[in-house]
Coordinates of C-alpha atoms in Angstrom, one line a residue:
M1 CA 99.3 66.0 67.5
S2 CA 96.7 68.8 68.5
A3 CA 97.4 72.2 67.2
I4 CA 96.3 73.5 70.6
E5 CA 99.3 74.7 72.6
E6 CA 99.8 73.3 75.9
E7 CA 102.7 74.7 77.9
H8 CA 104.5 72.6 80.4
V9 CA 107.3 73.7 82.7
R10 CA 110.1 71.1 82.8
G11 CA 113.4 71.5 84.4
G12 CA 113.1 75.2 83.8
G13 CA 112.4 75.1 80.1
I14 CA 108.9 75.7 78.3
F15 CA 107.7 73.1 75.9
K16 CA 104.6 73.4 73.6
D17 CA 102.7 70.7 71.7
I18 CA 103.4 71.7 68.2
S19 CA 101.8 71.0 64.8
A20 CA 102.8 71.9 61.2
D21 CA 99.2 72.7 60.4
D22 CA 99.1 75.6 62.9
D23 CA 99.3 78.8 60.9
E24 CA 100.3 80.8 63.8
M25 CA 103.1 78.4 65.1
Q26 CA 105.7 79.8 67.4
P27 CA 109.0 78.0 68.1
T28 CA 109.3 76.1 71.1
V29 CA 112.1 77.6 73.3
L30 CA 114.0 75.6 75.9
E31 CA 117.2 76.0 77.9
S32 CA 120.1 73.7 77.1
L33 CA 123.9 73.2 77.6
C34 CA 126.3 74.8 75.2
M35 CA 128.9 72.3 74.1
N36 CA 131.4 74.9 73.4
C37 CA 131.6 76.9 76.7
Y38 CA 129.6 74.5 78.9
Q39 CA 127.2 77.3 80.0
N40 CA 123.5 77.5 79.3
G41 CA 122.2 78.4 76.1
T42 CA 118.9 78.5 74.1
T43 CA 117.4 76.0 71.8
R44 CA 114.5 76.7 69.5
L45 CA 112.4 73.9 67.9
L46 CA 109.9 74.4 65.1
L47 CA 107.8 71.8 63.4
T48 CA 107.3 72.9 59.7
K49 CA 106.0 71.4 56.6
I50 CA 107.9 71.7 53.1
P51 CA 105.5 71.9 50.3
F52 CA 105.4 68.8 48.1
F53 CA 107.6 67.0 50.7
K54 CA 107.0 66.4 54.4
E55 CA 107.3 67.6 57.9
I56 CA 110.5 68.4 59.5
I57 CA 111.8 69.7 62.9
I58 CA 114.2 72.6 62.7
S59 CA 116.5 72.8 65.8
S60 CA 118.3 76.0 66.3
F61 CA 120.9 76.6 69.3
T62 CA 122.5 79.9 70.3
C63 CA 124.6 80.8 73.3
A64 CA 124.8 84.4 74.7
N65 CA 128.0 83.7 76.4
C66 CA 130.3 82.5 73.7
H67 CA 128.1 83.3 70.8
W68 CA 128.4 79.8 69.3
S69 CA 125.4 78.8 67.2
N70 CA 124.4 75.6 65.4
T71 CA 121.4 74.7 63.4
E72 CA 120.2 71.2 62.1
I73 CA 117.1 69.4 61.0
Q74 CA 115.5 66.2 61.7
S75 CA 112.7 64.4 59.8
A76 CA 109.6 64.4 61.8
G77 CA 108.4 61.1 60.1
R78 CA 109.7 57.6 59.9
I79 CA 112.4 56.2 57.6
Q80 CA 110.7 55.9 54.2
E81 CA 110.2 52.4 52.5
Q82 CA 112.8 53.2 49.7
G83 CA 115.9 55.3 49.5
V84 CA 115.9 58.4 47.2
T85 CA 118.4 60.0 44.9
Y86 CA 118.1 63.5 43.6
S87 CA 120.3 64.6 40.6
L88 CA 120.0 68.3 39.6
R89 CA 121.8 70.0 36.8
V90 CA 122.8 73.5 38.2
K91 CA 122.5 76.0 35.2
S92 CA 122.0 79.3 36.7
K93 CA 122.3 81.4 39.9
E94 CA 118.5 80.8 40.4
D95 CA 119.1 77.2 41.0
M96 CA 121.5 78.1 43.7
N97 CA 118.6 79.4 45.9
R98 CA 116.7 76.1 45.6
E99 CA 115.8 74.8 49.2
V100 CA 117.5 71.6 50.2
V101 CA 116.8 69.1 53.0
K102 CA 119.9 67.1 53.7
A103 CA 119.4 64.3 56.3
D104 CA 122.2 63.0 58.3
S105 CA 122.2 59.8 56.4
A106 CA 122.6 61.6 52.9
T107 CA 125.7 61.5 50.7
V108 CA 126.3 64.7 48.6
R109 CA 128.5 64.5 45.4
I110 CA 129.5 66.9 42.7
P111 CA 131.1 64.5 40.0
E112 CA 132.7 67.4 38.1
L113 CA 135.1 68.2 41.0
D114 CA 135.1 64.5 42.2
F115 CA 133.8 65.9 45.6
E116 CA 131.9 64.0 48.0
I117 CA 130.3 64.6 51.5
P118 CA 129.9 61.1 53.1
A119 CA 126.8 60.2 55.0
F120 CA 126.7 60.9 58.8
T121 CA 129.7 63.3 58.6
Q122 CA 127.4 66.4 58.9
K123 CA 124.2 66.9 60.8
G124 CA 120.9 67.2 59.0
S125 CA 120.3 70.8 57.5
L126 CA 117.6 72.9 55.9
S127 CA 119.5 75.2 53.4
T128 CA 119.9 76.1 49.8
I129 CA 122.4 74.9 47.3
E130 CA 124.7 77.7 47.9
G131 CA 124.4 77.3 51.7
L132 CA 125.3 73.6 51.2
I133 CA 128.4 74.7 49.2
D134 CA 129.3 77.3 52.1
R135 CA 128.9 74.7 54.7
A136 CA 131.4 72.4 52.9
V137 CA 133.9 75.3 52.3
A138 CA 133.6 76.2 56.1
G139 CA 134.4 72.5 57.0
L140 CA 137.5 72.4 54.7
E141 CA 138.7 75.8 55.9
Q142 CA 138.2 74.9 59.7
D143 CA 141.8 73.0 60.0
Q144 CA 143.6 75.0 57.4
P145 CA 145.7 76.9 59.9
I146 CA 147.0 73.6 61.4
R147 CA 147.8 72.2 57.9
R148 CA 149.7 75.2 56.9
A149 CA 152.0 74.7 59.8
T150 CA 152.3 71.0 59.6
D151 CA 152.0 70.2 56.0
P152 CA 152.0 73.1 53.6
A153 CA 151.7 71.1 50.4
V154 CA 148.6 69.4 51.6
A155 CA 147.2 72.9 52.7
E156 CA 147.9 74.4 49.3
K157 CA 146.0 71.7 47.4
I158 CA 143.0 72.1 49.7
E159 CA 143.0 75.7 49.3
E160 CA 143.1 75.3 45.4
F161 CA 140.0 72.8 45.9
I162 CA 138.2 75.5 48.2
E163 CA 138.7 78.1 45.4
K164 CA 137.0 75.7 42.9
L165 CA 134.1 75.1 45.2
K166 CA 133.6 78.8 45.7
K167 CA 133.6 79.5 41.9
L168 CA 130.7 77.0 41.7
K169 CA 128.5 79.6 43.4
D170 CA 129.1 82.0 40.3
V171 CA 127.7 79.2 37.9
K172 CA 129.9 80.2 35.1
E173 CA 129.8 76.5 34.1
E174 CA 127.0 73.9 34.7
F175 CA 127.6 71.4 37.3
T176 CA 125.7 68.3 38.7
L177 CA 124.5 67.9 42.4
I178 CA 123.7 64.5 43.5
I179 CA 122.1 63.8 46.9
D180 CA 121.7 60.0 47.8
D181 CA 119.8 59.3 50.9
P182 CA 118.9 55.6 51.8
S183 CA 116.5 56.9 54.4
G184 CA 114.4 58.8 51.9
N185 CA 114.1 61.8 54.1
S186 CA 116.2 64.3 52.0
F187 CA 114.7 66.7 49.4
V188 CA 115.5 69.1 46.7
E189 CA 113.0 72.0 45.7
N190 CA 111.4 71.9 42.4
P191 CA 110.4 75.7 41.9
H192 CA 108.1 74.6 39.1
A193 CA 106.1 72.3 41.1
P194 CA 103.5 70.6 40.4
Q195 CA 104.9 70.8 36.7
K196 CA 107.9 68.5 36.0
D197 CA 111.3 70.1 36.6
V198 CA 113.4 69.0 33.4
A199 CA 116.8 69.7 35.4
L200 CA 115.8 67.7 38.3
S201 CA 115.6 63.8 38.3
V202 CA 114.3 61.8 41.3
S203 CA 114.7 58.2 41.5
H204 CA 113.7 55.7 44.3
Y205 CA 115.4 52.3 45.1
K206 CA 115.3 49.5 47.4
R207 CA 117.9 49.7 50.2
T208 CA 120.6 47.0 50.5
A209 CA 121.1 45.0 53.7
Q210 CA 124.2 47.1 54.6
Q211 CA 122.2 50.2 54.3
N212 CA 119.5 49.0 56.5
A213 CA 122.0 48.0 59.1
T214 CA 123.7 51.5 58.9
L215 CA 120.2 53.1 59.4
G216 CA 119.6 50.6 62.2
I217 CA 116.6 48.9 60.8
E218 CA 118.1 45.8 59.7
T219 CA 115.5 42.8 59.8
G220 CA 116.0 39.5 61.2
E221 CA 116.5 36.2 59.2
E222 CA 112.7 35.2 59.6
D223 CA 111.7 38.6 58.2
K224 CA 114.2 38.4 55.3
E225 CA 112.6 35.2 54.3
K226 CA 109.2 36.6 54.3
S227 CA 110.1 39.7 52.4
G228 CA 111.5 37.9 49.5
D229 CA 109.9 37.5 46.0
D230 CA 107.5 34.9 47.4
I231 CA 104.5 34.8 45.0
D232 CA 102.1 33.9 47.9
T233 CA 103.2 36.9 49.9
M234 CA 102.7 39.1 46.8
R235 CA 99.1 37.9 46.4
N236 CA 98.1 38.7 49.8
E237 CA 99.4 42.2 49.9
V238 CA 99.1 45.4 48.0
L239 CA 102.4 46.8 46.6
V240 CA 102.7 50.5 46.6
F241 CA 105.1 52.5 44.2
D242 CA 105.9 56.2 44.4
T243 CA 105.2 57.9 41.2
N244 CA 104.2 61.2 39.8
C245 CA 100.5 62.2 38.7
P246 CA 100.2 62.1 34.8
E247 CA 97.9 65.3 35.2
C248 CA 99.7 67.6 37.5
N249 CA 103.0 65.8 38.1
A250 CA 102.5 66.0 42.0
P251 CA 103.9 63.1 43.9
A252 CA 101.3 60.3 44.0
S253 CA 101.3 56.5 44.7
T254 CA 100.4 53.7 42.6
N255 CA 98.7 50.4 44.2
M256 CA 99.4 47.1 42.6
K257 CA 97.7 43.6 43.5
L258 CA 97.5 40.2 42.0
V259 CA 94.0 39.1 41.7
Q260 CA 92.7 35.6 40.8
I261 CA 89.7 35.8 38.7
P262 CA 87.4 32.6 39.3
H263 CA 87.4 30.2 36.5
F264 CA 90.0 32.3 34.6
K265 CA 93.4 33.3 35.5
E266 CA 95.6 35.6 37.6
V267 CA 95.7 39.5 36.6
I268 CA 97.6 42.5 37.9
I269 CA 95.4 45.5 38.8
M270 CA 97.1 48.9 39.1
A271 CA 95.4 52.1 40.5
T272 CA 96.8 55.5 40.9
N273 CA 95.2 58.3 43.0
C274 CA 96.3 61.8 43.1
D275 CA 95.6 63.7 46.4
S276 CA 96.4 67.0 44.6
C277 CA 94.1 67.1 41.6
G278 CA 91.9 64.2 42.4
H279 CA 93.1 62.5 39.1
R280 CA 92.3 58.7 39.3
T281 CA 93.5 55.9 36.8
N282 CA 93.2 52.1 36.9
E283 CA 94.7 49.7 34.6
V284 CA 94.7 45.8 34.3
K285 CA 97.5 43.7 33.0
S286 CA 97.3 39.9 32.4
G287 CA 99.2 37.9 34.9
G288 CA 100.1 35.3 32.5
A289 CA 101.7 34.7 29.1
T290 CA 100.0 35.1 25.7
E291 CA 97.7 32.1 25.1
E292 CA 98.4 29.9 22.3
Q293 CA 95.1 30.7 20.6
G294 CA 93.0 33.9 20.4
T295 CA 89.5 34.1 22.2
R296 CA 86.3 35.4 20.9
I297 CA 83.4 35.9 23.6
T298 CA 80.1 36.5 22.4
L299 CA 77.2 37.5 24.8
H300 CA 73.5 37.8 23.9
I301 CA 72.2 40.5 26.3
T302 CA 68.8 39.5 27.2
D303 CA 68.2 41.1 30.6
P304 CA 69.3 44.2 32.6
S305 CA 71.0 41.9 35.1
D306 CA 73.6 41.1 32.5
M307 CA 75.1 44.5 32.9
S308 CA 76.4 43.4 36.4
R309 CA 78.6 40.5 34.9
D310 CA 82.2 41.0 35.8
L311 CA 84.4 41.7 32.8
L312 CA 88.2 41.8 32.0
K313 CA 89.3 43.7 28.9
S314 CA 92.9 43.2 28.2
E315 CA 94.7 46.0 26.2
T316 CA 94.7 43.8 23.1
C317 CA 90.9 43.2 23.1
Q318 CA 88.5 44.6 20.4
V319 CA 84.8 45.3 21.5
L320 CA 82.1 44.7 18.8
I321 CA 78.3 45.4 19.0
P322 CA 76.9 44.3 15.5
E323 CA 73.3 45.7 16.1
L324 CA 74.9 49.1 16.5
E325 CA 77.5 48.7 13.8
F326 CA 80.1 49.4 16.4
E327 CA 83.7 48.3 16.6
L328 CA 86.3 49.5 19.4
G329 CA 89.9 49.0 18.4
M330 CA 92.2 47.1 20.7
A331 CA 94.3 50.1 21.6
A332 CA 91.2 52.2 23.0
L333 CA 90.5 52.3 26.6
G334 CA 93.4 50.1 27.7
G335 CA 93.1 47.3 30.0
K336 CA 90.0 47.3 32.4
F337 CA 88.6 45.1 35.0
T338 CA 85.0 46.3 35.4
T339 CA 81.5 45.2 34.9
L340 CA 79.7 45.1 31.4
E341 CA 77.7 48.4 32.4
G342 CA 81.0 49.9 33.3
L343 CA 82.7 49.1 30.1
L344 CA 79.6 50.5 28.2
K345 CA 79.7 53.7 30.2
D346 CA 83.5 54.1 29.5
I347 CA 82.7 53.6 25.7
K348 CA 79.9 56.3 25.8
D349 CA 82.3 58.7 27.7
L350 CA 85.0 58.1 25.0
I351 CA 82.8 58.4 21.9
V352 CA 80.2 61.1 23.1
S353 CA 81.5 63.0 26.2
K354 CA 85.2 63.2 25.7
N355 CA 85.2 63.2 21.9
P356 CA 87.2 66.4 20.6
F357 CA 85.2 66.4 17.4
T358 CA 81.9 67.2 19.1
C359 CA 83.2 70.5 20.3
G360 CA 85.1 73.5 18.8
D361 CA 85.8 74.3 15.3
S362 CA 86.0 70.6 14.3
S363 CA 82.3 69.9 15.3
T364 CA 79.5 69.6 12.9
S365 CA 75.9 69.4 13.8
E366 CA 75.3 66.3 11.7
R367 CA 78.3 64.6 13.5
T368 CA 77.2 65.8 16.8
E369 CA 73.6 64.5 16.3
K370 CA 74.8 60.9 15.2
L371 CA 77.0 60.7 18.3
Q372 CA 74.3 61.9 20.5
L373 CA 72.0 59.3 18.9
F374 CA 74.6 56.6 19.5
G375 CA 74.9 57.5 23.2
K376 CA 71.0 57.2 23.5
K377 CA 71.3 53.6 22.0
L378 CA 74.0 52.7 24.6
D379 CA 71.6 53.9 27.4
Q380 CA 68.8 51.7 25.9
L381 CA 71.3 48.8 25.7
M382 CA 72.1 49.3 29.4
A383 CA 68.6 49.5 30.4
G384 CA 67.8 46.2 28.6
E385 CA 65.5 47.9 25.9
I386 CA 67.6 46.7 23.0
D387 CA 68.2 43.0 21.9
A388 CA 71.9 43.1 21.1
H389 CA 75.0 41.0 21.3
I390 CA 78.5 42.1 22.6
I391 CA 81.8 40.6 21.3
L392 CA 85.1 40.5 23.0
D393 CA 87.7 39.5 20.4
D394 CA 91.2 39.2 21.9
P395 CA 93.9 37.6 19.9
A396 CA 96.0 37.2 22.9
G397 CA 93.3 35.2 24.7
N398 CA 93.7 37.2 27.9
S399 CA 90.1 38.7 28.1
Y400 CA 87.3 37.4 30.3
L401 CA 83.5 37.7 30.7
Q402 CA 81.7 36.2 33.8
N403 CA 79.5 33.2 33.5
V404 CA 76.9 33.5 36.0
Y405 CA 76.0 29.8 35.6
A406 CA 79.4 28.6 36.4
P407 CA 80.6 25.8 36.5
D408 CA 77.7 25.0 34.0
P409 CA 77.7 26.4 30.6
D410 CA 76.2 29.8 29.9
P411 CA 73.2 29.4 27.4
E412 CA 73.6 33.1 26.3
M413 CA 77.3 33.1 26.0
K414 CA 79.7 31.5 23.5
I415 CA 83.3 31.1 23.8
E416 CA 85.4 30.3 20.7
K417 CA 89.2 29.7 20.4
Y418 CA 90.7 30.4 17.0
T419 CA 94.1 30.4 15.5
R420 CA 95.7 33.9 15.0
T421 CA 96.5 35.2 11.6
F422 CA 100.1 36.3 10.6
E423 CA 99.1 39.8 11.0
Q424 CA 97.6 39.4 14.4
N425 CA 100.9 37.8 15.5
E426 CA 102.8 40.6 14.0
E427 CA 100.7 43.1 15.8
L428 CA 101.4 41.3 19.1
G429 CA 105.1 41.0 18.5
L430 CA 105.0 37.2 18.4
N431 CA 106.6 36.6 14.8
D432 CA 109.9 37.7 15.8
M433 CA 110.0 36.4 19.3
K434 CA 112.4 33.5 19.9
T435 CA 112.0 31.5 23.1
E436 CA 114.1 28.5 22.1
G437 CA 117.8 28.3 21.2
Y438 CA 118.3 31.9 21.6
E439 CA 121.5 31.4 23.4
N440 CA 123.2 30.5 20.2
S441 CA 121.8 33.2 18.1

């Protein structure tokens, strides 16, 4: 939607095209019918964006004749792929000022009072936690005069419960506020954003068929069949998971895809990109089981073109370069699907650029010189100026180096299968793994 405001006269009301990116946004004002006195009142609409959340539409109605007013919010986006549950431990009065977006479809619970506001019993609202409690109190007090006349016992019990709700605002005792919204469009403010809030936990879940039907998005039988855990479907699509950035804790997404490596096996590639701080990570997991034997791949680097060979290094793989007296442990760098040159660059960054022992008080000139010399040798190796071998030793057998002569043998590459030692099986957690007869143990 353009930020340029275009005014149109429709049925006596003035409408404007609005955008949440417009810093000088004014509410759109239109004349509408008051449902209390059936005279004309005024509705104001404003599209706004909540930080670290999304765009919402705030609607406010006031009637100059009977002074009735009403405020509600609607999500400006679509129903999300997953439902969301916010669980907040309210510990102080400052927590009562947290901003809350409650969608129509959200259920609000306070377990300590065994209190629940069911979904679709209130319109969506933009408020604070204190405002949410005040709204619940006002709803309970609405019919109290009638109850006192018809059923005094019930009215007295509700009055006692109202007092308990009001006492929550003083926060003399901690309590838990849970907002469960299958549409994924509710929100509880994190005042420490983008840092993590220890008092607030956020979890996403897959909606049930009943929740989809309640939201009016139930899929047909044909779609249900396609949306199952069909492995062929998973191979052809990128799965997206909501997560938090490991650097700045801002909301981010992780993409995951099954990839078939030619002449090898299936692997799972996961990549996370953060739009807030620009942090990027990628990781590779084997799509299959641990092999019966370990694998040792030895490549004699004879030409700079070898640097373009595809390479899969699993998290259990060691990297050795005998000519440089270099050995990289299996825990370093994690799983990677890259090229040989990409692996060597990552090794150089790990050893030289990002090594904490090359800067600060822990740095010595002798150690720095040795690491800088090692970095230069890696540059020479990538340029094809050094005759060397690179060895990928993976006890789990889940690493791979491209054979450019495939399906024929590669004269410069040797692949060996070997039986793992007891220590290697112990490190992989295989010695105590029982896959047969475990039902009786």
